[in-house]
């Protein structure tokens, strides 16, 4: 019998061992409230702890008690306190243990909504310092001119001279003043003179002095178109030969012709007489000779009257007009 029980015990233990190994680690069975090394006398209240076999016993002990009748307690009968018979009664409750350390602070909660604005407080007592003066405002519009004040007492300084008034109307012309003294004689201006001669109805000669220059001209008929030639140029051109030695200050001119020769004579303001020669044979009219000074005239006794020209002299019967000749 004892061998059979031992075999059954070994079988049960062998059967229970896998279950125990699978159900719970191989550690001593202790109550959640029992410190390491505690006993099995903690109250069960008729119910096994959530992490122990029934009644706080190992599984193999329960099985042995069930099938072999071993163990000290067959289960909690009515009124049983769940404690083994050999366990002593409960002792007095021990003192409360010390407070554990404060746990770490939790995360900051969300910011609450802003509260309503409070009512305006009462006005404080006066007497505070005056604030700084604000900036000057813009200049206001100019007001209307006020009425003139009363005339002040005399004796003030003379005011500045006012602006000149507008020019008045032109006054009446005054009486003519006395004639002033005769001024000095001015410089002699350029002289102008002209002389003509027509030896036939197919020839017409002219000599002109203007602007200080002497010119000689010829027309095919009296009063016809004149072709002029300068007698004062010193440099010849293709159409006008030179006439060097022209005198200065010329103030009178004359022309004479006889046969194939013609002469232009001038007189200066100094009283000197000059002449130049021209060839007039046929249709020839060439003046290419220099001016030559003639004898300076001296006062005659009696003096000559009027302008004398040899070609107009009445002393020669041939120069007397036909209407004046005696038959």
Tab-separated table of N, CA and C in Angstrom, residues 7 24 81 144 266:
chain	number	residue	atom	x	y	z
A	7	UNK	N	3.914	5.532	-5.467
A	7	UNK	CA	3.882	5.609	-6.947
A	7	UNK	C	2.881	6.648	-7.399
A	24	UNK	N	2.985	28.646	-13.618
A	24	UNK	CA	3.592	29.622	-12.722
A	24	UNK	C	5.070	29.376	-12.671
A	81	UNK	N	-12.428	30.088	9.013
A	81	UNK	CA	-11.857	31.389	8.583
A	81	UNK	C	-10.817	31.257	7.509
A	144	UNK	N	-9.148	137.816	-39.679
A	144	UNK	CA	-9.443	139.035	-40.435
A	144	UNK	C	-8.749	140.236	-39.787
A	266	UNK	N	41.466	163.815	-112.142
A	266	UNK	CA	40.887	163.977	-110.804
A	266	UNK	C	41.642	165.065	-110.064
